[in-house]
mmCIF file of C-alpha atoms in Angstrom:
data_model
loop_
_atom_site.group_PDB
_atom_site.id
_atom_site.type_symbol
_atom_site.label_atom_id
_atom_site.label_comp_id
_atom_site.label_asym_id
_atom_site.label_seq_id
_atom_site.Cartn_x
_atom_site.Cartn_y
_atom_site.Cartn_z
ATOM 1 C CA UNK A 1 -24.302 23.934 32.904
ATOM 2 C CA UNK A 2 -23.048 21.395 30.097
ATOM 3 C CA UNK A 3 -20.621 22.535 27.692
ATOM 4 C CA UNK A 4 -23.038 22.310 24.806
ATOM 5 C CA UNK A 5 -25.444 24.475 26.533
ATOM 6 C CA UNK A 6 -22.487 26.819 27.402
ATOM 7 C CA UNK A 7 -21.486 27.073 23.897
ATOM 8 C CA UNK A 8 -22.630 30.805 23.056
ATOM 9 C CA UNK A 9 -22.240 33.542 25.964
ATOM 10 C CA UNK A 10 -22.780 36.796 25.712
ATOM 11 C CA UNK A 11 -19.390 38.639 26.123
ATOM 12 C CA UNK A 12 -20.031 42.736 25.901
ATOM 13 C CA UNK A 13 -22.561 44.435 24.557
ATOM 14 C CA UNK A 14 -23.621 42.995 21.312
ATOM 15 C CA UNK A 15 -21.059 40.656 21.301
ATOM 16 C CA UNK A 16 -21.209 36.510 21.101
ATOM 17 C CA UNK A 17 -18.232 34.075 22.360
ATOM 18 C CA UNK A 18 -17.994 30.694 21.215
ATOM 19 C CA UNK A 19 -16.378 27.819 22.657
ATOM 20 C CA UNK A 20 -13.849 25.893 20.241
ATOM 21 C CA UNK A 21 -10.785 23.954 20.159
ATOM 22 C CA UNK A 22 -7.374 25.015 18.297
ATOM 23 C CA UNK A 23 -6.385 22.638 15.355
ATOM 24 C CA UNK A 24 -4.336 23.595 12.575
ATOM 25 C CA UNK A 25 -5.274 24.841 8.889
ATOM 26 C CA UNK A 26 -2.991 22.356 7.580
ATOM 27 C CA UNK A 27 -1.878 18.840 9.076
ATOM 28 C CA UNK A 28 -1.033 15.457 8.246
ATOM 29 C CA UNK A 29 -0.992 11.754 9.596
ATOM 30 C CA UNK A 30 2.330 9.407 8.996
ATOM 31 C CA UNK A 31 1.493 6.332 9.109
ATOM 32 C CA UNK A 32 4.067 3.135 8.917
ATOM 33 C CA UNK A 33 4.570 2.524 5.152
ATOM 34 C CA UNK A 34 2.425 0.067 3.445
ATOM 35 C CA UNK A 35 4.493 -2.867 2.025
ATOM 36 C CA UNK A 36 4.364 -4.521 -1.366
ATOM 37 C CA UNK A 37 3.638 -8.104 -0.914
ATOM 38 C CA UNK A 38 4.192 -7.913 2.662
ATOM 39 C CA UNK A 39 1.566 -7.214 5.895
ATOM 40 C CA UNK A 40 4.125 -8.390 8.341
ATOM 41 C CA UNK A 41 4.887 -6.091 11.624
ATOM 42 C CA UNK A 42 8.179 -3.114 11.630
ATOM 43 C CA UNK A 43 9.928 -2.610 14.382
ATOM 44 C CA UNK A 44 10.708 1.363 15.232
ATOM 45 C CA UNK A 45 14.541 1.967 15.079
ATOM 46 C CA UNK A 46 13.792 5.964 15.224
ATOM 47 C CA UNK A 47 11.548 8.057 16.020
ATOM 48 C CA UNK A 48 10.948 11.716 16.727
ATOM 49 C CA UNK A 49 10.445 13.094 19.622
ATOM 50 C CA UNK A 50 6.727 14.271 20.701
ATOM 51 C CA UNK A 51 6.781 17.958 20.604
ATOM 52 C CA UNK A 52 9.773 18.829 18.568
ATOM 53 C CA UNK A 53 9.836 20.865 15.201
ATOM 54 C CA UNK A 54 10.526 18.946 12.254
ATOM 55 C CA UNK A 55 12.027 20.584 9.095
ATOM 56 C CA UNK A 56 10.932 19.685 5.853
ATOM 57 C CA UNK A 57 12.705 16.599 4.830
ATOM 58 C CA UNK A 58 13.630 16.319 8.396
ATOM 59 C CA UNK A 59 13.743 12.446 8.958
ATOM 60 C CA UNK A 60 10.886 11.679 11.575
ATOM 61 C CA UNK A 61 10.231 7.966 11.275
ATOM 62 C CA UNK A 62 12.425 5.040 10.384
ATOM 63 C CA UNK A 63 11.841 1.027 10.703
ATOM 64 C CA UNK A 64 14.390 -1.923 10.928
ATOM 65 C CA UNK A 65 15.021 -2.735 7.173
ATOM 66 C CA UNK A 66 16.615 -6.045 8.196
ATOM 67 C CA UNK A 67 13.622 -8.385 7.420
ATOM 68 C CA UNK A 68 12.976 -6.646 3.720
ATOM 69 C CA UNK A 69 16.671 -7.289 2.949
ATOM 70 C CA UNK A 70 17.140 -10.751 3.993
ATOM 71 C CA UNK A 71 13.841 -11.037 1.941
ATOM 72 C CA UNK A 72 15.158 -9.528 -0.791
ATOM 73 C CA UNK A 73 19.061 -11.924 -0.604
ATOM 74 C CA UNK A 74 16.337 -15.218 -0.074
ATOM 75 C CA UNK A 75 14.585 -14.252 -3.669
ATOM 76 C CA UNK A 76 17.744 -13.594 -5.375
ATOM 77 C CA UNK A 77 19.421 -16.291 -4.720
ATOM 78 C CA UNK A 78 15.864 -18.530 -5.317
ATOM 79 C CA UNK A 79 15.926 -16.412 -8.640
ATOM 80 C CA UNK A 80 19.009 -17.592 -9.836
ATOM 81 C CA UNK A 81 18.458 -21.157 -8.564
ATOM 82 C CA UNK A 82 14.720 -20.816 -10.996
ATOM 83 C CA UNK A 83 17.329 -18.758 -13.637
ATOM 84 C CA UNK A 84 19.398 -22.268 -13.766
ATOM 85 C CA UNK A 85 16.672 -24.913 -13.581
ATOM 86 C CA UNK A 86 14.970 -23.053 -16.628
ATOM 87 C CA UNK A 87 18.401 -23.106 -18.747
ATOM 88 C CA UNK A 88 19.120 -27.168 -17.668
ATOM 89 C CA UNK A 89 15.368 -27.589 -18.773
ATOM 90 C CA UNK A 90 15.919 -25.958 -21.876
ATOM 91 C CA UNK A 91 18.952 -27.705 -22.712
ATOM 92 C CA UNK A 92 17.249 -31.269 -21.777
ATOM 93 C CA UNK A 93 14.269 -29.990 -24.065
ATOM 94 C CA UNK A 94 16.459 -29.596 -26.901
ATOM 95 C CA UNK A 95 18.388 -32.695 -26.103
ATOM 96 C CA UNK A 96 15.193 -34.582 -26.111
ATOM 97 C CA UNK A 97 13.610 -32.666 -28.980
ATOM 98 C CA UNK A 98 17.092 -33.649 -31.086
ATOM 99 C CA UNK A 99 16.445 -37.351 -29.806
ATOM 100 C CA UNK A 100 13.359 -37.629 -31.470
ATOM 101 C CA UNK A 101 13.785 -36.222 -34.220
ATOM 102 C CA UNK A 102 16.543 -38.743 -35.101
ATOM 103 C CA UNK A 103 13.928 -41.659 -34.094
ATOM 104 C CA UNK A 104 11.214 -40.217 -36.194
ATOM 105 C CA UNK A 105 13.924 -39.535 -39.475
ATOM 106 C CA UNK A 106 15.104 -43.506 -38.747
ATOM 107 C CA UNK A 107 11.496 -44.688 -38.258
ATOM 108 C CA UNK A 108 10.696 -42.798 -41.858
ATOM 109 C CA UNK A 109 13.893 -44.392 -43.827
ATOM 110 C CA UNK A 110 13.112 -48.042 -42.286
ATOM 111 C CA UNK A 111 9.225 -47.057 -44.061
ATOM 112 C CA UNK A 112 10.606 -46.182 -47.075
ATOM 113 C CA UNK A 113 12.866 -49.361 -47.193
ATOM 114 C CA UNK A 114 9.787 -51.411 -46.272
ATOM 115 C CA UNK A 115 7.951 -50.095 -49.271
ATOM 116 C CA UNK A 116 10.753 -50.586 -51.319
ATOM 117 C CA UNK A 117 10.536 -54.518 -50.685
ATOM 118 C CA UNK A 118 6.717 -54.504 -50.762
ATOM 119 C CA UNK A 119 7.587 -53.402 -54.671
ATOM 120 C CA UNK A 120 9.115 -56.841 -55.117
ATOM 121 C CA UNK A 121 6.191 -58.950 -53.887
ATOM 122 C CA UNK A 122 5.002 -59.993 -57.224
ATOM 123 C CA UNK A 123 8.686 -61.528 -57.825
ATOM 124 C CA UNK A 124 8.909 -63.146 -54.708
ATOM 125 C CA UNK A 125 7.489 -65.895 -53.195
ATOM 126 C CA UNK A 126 3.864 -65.194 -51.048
ATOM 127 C CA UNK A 127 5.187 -65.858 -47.771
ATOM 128 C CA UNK A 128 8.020 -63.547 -48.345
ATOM 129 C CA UNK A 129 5.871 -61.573 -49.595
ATOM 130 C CA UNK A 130 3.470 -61.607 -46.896
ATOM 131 C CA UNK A 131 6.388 -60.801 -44.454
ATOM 132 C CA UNK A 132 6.836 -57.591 -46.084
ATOM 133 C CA UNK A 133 3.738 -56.062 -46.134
ATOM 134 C CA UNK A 134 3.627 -56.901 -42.016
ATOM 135 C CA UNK A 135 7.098 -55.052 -41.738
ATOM 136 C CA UNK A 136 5.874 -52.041 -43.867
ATOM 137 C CA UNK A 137 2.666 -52.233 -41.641
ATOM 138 C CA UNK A 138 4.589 -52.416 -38.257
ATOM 139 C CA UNK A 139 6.976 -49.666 -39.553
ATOM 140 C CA UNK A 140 4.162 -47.146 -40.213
ATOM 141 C CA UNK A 141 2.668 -47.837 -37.189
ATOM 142 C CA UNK A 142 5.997 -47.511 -34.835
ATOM 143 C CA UNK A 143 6.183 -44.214 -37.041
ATOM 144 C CA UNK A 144 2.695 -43.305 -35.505
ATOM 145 C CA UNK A 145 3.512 -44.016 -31.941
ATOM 146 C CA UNK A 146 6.462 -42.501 -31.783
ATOM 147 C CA UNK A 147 4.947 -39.273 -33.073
ATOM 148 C CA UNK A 148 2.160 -39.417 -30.504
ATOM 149 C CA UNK A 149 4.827 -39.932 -28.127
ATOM 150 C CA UNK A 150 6.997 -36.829 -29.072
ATOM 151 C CA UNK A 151 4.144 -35.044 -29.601
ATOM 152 C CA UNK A 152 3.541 -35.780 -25.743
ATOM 153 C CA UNK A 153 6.625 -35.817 -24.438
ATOM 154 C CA UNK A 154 7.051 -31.874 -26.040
ATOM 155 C CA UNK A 155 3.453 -30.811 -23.980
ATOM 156 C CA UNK A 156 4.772 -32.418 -20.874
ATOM 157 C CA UNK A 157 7.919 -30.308 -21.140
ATOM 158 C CA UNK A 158 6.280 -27.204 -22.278
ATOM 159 C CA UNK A 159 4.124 -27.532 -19.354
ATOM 160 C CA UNK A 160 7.263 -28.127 -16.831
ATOM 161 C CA UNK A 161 8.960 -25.300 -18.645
ATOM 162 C CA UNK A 162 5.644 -22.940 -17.845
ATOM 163 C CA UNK A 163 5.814 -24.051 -14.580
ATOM 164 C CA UNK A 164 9.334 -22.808 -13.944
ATOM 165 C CA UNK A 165 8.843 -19.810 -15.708
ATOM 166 C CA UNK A 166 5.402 -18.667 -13.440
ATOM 167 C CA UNK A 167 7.857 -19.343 -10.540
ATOM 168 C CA UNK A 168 10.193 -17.357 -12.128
ATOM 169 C CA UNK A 169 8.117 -14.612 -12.501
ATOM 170 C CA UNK A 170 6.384 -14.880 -8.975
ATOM 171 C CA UNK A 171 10.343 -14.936 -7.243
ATOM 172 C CA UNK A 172 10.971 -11.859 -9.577
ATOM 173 C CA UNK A 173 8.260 -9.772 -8.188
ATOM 174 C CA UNK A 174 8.364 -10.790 -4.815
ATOM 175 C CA UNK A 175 12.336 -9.522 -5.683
ATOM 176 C CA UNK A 176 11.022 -6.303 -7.207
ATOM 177 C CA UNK A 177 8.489 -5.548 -3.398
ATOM 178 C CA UNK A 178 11.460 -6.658 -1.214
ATOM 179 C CA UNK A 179 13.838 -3.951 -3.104
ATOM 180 C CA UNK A 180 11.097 -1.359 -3.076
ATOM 181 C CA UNK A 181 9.902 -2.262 0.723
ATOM 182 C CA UNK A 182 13.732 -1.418 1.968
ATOM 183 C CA UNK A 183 13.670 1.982 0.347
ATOM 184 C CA UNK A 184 10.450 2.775 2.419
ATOM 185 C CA UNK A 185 11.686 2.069 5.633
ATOM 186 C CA UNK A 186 12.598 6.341 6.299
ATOM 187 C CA UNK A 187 10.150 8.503 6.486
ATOM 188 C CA UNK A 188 10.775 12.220 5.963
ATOM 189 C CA UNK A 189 8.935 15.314 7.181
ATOM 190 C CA UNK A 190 7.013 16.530 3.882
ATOM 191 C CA UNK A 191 6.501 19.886 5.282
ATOM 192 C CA UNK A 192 7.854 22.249 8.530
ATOM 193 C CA UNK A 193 5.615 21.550 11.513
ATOM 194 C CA UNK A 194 5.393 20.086 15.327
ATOM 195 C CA UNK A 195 5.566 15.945 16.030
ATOM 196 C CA UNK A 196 2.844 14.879 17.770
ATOM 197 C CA UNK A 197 3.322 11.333 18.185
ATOM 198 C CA UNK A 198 0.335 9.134 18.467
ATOM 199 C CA UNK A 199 -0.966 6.409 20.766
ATOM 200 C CA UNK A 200 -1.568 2.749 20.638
ATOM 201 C CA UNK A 201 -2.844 -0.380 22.680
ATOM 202 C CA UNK A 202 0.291 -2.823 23.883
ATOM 203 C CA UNK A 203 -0.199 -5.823 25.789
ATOM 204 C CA UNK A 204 -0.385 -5.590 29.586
ATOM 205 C CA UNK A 205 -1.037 -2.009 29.633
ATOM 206 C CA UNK A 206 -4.362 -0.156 30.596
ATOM 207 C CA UNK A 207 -5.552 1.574 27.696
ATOM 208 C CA UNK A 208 -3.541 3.734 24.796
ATOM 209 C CA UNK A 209 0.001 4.588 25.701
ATOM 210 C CA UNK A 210 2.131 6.567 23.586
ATOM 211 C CA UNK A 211 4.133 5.058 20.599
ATOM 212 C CA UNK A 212 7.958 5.004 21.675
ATOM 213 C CA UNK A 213 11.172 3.294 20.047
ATOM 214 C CA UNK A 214 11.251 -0.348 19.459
ATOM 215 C CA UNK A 215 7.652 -0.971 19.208
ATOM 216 C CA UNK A 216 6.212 -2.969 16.246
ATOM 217 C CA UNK A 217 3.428 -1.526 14.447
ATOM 218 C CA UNK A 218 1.612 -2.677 11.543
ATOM 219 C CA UNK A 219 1.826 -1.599 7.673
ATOM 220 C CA UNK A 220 -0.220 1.614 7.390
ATOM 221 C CA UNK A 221 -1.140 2.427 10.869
ATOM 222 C CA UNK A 222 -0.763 6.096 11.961
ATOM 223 C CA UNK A 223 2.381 6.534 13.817
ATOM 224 C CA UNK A 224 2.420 10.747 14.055
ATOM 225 C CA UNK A 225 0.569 13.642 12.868
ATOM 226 C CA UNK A 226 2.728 16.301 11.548
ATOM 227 C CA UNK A 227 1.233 19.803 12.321
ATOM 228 C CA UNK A 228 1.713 23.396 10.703
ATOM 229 C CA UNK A 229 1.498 25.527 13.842
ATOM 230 C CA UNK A 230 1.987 28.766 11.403
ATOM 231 C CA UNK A 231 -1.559 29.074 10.243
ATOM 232 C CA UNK A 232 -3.917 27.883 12.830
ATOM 233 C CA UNK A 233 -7.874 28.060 13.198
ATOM 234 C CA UNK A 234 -10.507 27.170 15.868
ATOM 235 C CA UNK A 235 -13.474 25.040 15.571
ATOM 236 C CA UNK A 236 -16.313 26.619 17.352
ATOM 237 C CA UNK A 237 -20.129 25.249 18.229
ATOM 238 C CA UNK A 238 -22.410 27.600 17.474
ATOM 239 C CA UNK A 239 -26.302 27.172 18.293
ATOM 240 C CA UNK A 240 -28.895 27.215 16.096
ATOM 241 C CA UNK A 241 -30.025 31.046 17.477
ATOM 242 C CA UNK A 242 -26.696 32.600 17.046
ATOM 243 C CA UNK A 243 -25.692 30.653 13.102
ATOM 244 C CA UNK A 244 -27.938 33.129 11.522
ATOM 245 C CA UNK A 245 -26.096 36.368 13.491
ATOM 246 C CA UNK A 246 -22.284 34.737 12.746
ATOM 247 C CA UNK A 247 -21.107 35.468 9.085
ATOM 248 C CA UNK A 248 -18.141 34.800 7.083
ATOM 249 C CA UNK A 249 -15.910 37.640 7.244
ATOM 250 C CA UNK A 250 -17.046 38.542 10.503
ATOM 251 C CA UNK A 251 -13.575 39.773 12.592
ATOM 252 C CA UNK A 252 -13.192 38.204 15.744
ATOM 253 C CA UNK A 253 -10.845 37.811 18.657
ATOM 254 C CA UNK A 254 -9.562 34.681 19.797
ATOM 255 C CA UNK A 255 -8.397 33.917 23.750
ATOM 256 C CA UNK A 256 -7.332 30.630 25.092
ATOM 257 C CA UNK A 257 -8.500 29.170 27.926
ATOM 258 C CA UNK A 258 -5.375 27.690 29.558
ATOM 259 C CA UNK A 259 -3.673 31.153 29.062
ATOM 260 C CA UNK A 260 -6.242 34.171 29.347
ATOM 261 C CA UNK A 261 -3.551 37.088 29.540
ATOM 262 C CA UNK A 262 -3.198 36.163 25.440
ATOM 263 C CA UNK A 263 -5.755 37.307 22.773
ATOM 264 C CA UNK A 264 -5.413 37.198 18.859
ATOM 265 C CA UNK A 265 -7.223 38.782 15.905
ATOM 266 C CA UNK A 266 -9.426 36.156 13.591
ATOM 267 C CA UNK A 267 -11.825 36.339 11.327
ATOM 268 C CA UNK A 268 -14.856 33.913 10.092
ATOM 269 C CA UNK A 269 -13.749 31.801 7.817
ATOM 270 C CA UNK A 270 -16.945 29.575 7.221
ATOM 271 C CA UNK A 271 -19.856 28.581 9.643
ATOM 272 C CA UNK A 272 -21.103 24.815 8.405
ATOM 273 C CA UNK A 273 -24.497 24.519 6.450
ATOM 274 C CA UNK A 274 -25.670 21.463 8.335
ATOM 275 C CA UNK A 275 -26.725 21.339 11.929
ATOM 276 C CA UNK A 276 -25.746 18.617 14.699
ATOM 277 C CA UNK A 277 -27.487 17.318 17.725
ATOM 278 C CA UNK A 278 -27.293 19.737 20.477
ATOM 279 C CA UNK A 279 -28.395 19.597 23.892
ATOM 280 C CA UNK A 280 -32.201 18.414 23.861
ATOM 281 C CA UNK A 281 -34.050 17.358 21.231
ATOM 282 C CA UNK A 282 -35.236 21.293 19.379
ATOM 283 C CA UNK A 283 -31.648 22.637 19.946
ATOM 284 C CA UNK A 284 -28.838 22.404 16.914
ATOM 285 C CA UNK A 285 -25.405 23.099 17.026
ATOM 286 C CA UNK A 286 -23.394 24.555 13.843
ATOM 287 C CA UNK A 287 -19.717 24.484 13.851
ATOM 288 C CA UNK A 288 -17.506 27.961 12.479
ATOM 289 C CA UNK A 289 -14.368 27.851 11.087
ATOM 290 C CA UNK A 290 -12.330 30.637 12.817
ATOM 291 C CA UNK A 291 -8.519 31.608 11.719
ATOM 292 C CA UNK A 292 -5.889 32.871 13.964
ATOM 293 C CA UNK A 293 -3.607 36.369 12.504
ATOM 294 C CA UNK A 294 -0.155 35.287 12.913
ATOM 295 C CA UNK A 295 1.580 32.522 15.165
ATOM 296 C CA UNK A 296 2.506 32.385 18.927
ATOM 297 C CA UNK A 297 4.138 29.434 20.621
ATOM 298 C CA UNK A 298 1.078 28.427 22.378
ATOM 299 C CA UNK A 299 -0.832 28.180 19.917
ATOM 300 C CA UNK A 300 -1.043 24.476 19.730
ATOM 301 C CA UNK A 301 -3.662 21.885 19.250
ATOM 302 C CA UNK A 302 -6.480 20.343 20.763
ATOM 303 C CA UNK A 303 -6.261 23.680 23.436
ATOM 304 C CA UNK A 304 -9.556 24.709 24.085
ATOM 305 C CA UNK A 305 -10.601 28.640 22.689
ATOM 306 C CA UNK A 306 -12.724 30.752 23.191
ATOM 307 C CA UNK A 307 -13.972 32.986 20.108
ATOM 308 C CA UNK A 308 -15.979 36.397 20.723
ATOM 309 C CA UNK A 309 -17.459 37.914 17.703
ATOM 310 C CA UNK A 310 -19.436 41.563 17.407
ATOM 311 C CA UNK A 311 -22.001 41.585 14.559
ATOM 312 C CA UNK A 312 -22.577 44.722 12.832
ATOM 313 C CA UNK A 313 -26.232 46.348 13.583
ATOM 314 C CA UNK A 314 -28.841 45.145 12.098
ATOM 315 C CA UNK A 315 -29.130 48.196 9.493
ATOM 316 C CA UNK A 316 -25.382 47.854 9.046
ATOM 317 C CA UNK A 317 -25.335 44.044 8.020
#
């Protein structure tokens, strides 16, 4: 007989058991931080060992920082290089900008000096006269070039200056994620519970092996799952027949498979409103929530349960 079609046996008189598995009420996945700016592999300098209790704060995970510091010494120093280029720039800028302006105020007093002789042309002779207007006319238009050419020279700058500064402001950032990537590199317990350390493919080995020390593992990948082993529950299949019997509140007792001298009190906690495939086409499984009175060292995940529930009479219920 599967274990699908073994799901609900009869157990006493009246009563139903359920197969399940344990899990816990409360668990979470810790996963290699995600880095700012970064998707590059961390290398495991520590890492707790499967099966032991971790405290909360308890420090369970922790990656060579050695990579996010040199990255963050490499964008200081290339931020105070950028810092120094921008203040020499700056400095040319004005030196250039103070250049000009003393060609443009000298290209204005030789216009004004021009006019001033192109005043005299009715007192002088025509070809002297003639040579003034061309000086007045070759003044005004140096004065017009060398405005467009300031006026030019100031974009190209502005735009080299804009330049520097998006560096600037790229190095600064990529400063601010290497600072904040070295403070993620320890990874505390956030609440009391057992290590269970996951598994991974490596190269040259036959299917998922266990995570260990010194292994690189990419930003965000789940490295344990942290479990609460005080408040634990079993996930049960219950067929289609029986899901109308089973009830919230219902008490039940709960007895493990791998160790059948142990029993514990529960109680229905929730039986799913939607149906899964079952065995065959016509049959549905539901699943029910089941929680676990107190603790008990064995009471650990993934063991498979059984749970054996008594519904009331029918003119009881």
């Amino acid at each position: 007989m599967s274990p699908q079609a073994a799901a609900a046996t009869v157990a006493g008189p009246g009563a139903l058991r359920f197969s399940g598995t344990l899990e816990a009420v409360r668990s979470r996945s810790i996963p290699a931080p995600r880095m700012s700016g970064s998707y590059a592999p961390m290398t495991i300098t520590m890492l707790a060992k499967p099966g032991t209790r971790a405290k909360a704060g308890d420090l369970v995970l922790e990656f060579d920082p050695q990579d996010q510091l040199r990255a963050a010494s490499d964008k200081r120093a290339e931020l105070v290089d950028l810092d120094s280029q921008i203040e020499r720039k700056r400095a040319d800028q004005a030196a250039a900008n103070e250049k000009d302006r003393t060609a443009l105020v000298a290209a204005q007093n030789d216009i004004e000096r021009a006019k001033l002789a192109v005043s005299t042309n009715d007192l002088i002779a025509r070809v002297a006269a003639e040579k003034n207007s061309l000086t007045l006319q070759q003044n005004v238009a140096k004065l017009e070039q060398l405005q467009a050419t300031a006026a030019l020279k100031r974009e190209a700058a502005d735009a080299d200056m804009k330049i520097l500064e998006i560096r600037r402001e790229r190095t600064a950032r990529a400063l601010r994620y290497a600072e904040e990537n070295s403070t993620k590199m320890q990874v505390r317990a956030p609440f009391a519970g057992l290590v269970v350390v996951k598994t991974m493919y490596k190269q040259g080995s036959q299917g998922q092996v266990e995570i260990l020390e010194g292994d690189s593992v990419r930003p965000g990948m789940a490295i344990i799952d942290l479990v609460d082993t005080s408040a634990m529950q079993v996930r049960a299949r219950v067929n289609q027949a029986d899901a109308e019997i089973v009830k919230a509140g219902m008490p039940a007792t709960v007895r493990l498979d791998g160790f059948p001298d142990l029993s514990f009190k529960g109680r229905v906690e929730q039986v799913t409103p939607l149906a899964t495939p079952g065995v065959g086409d016509t049959v549905r499984m539901f699943v029910a929530l089941v929680s676990i009175e107190g603790s008990h060292p064995q009471l650990l995940p993934d063991l498979t349960a059984s749970v054996e529930v008594t519904p009331a009479p029918k003119g009881k219920q």
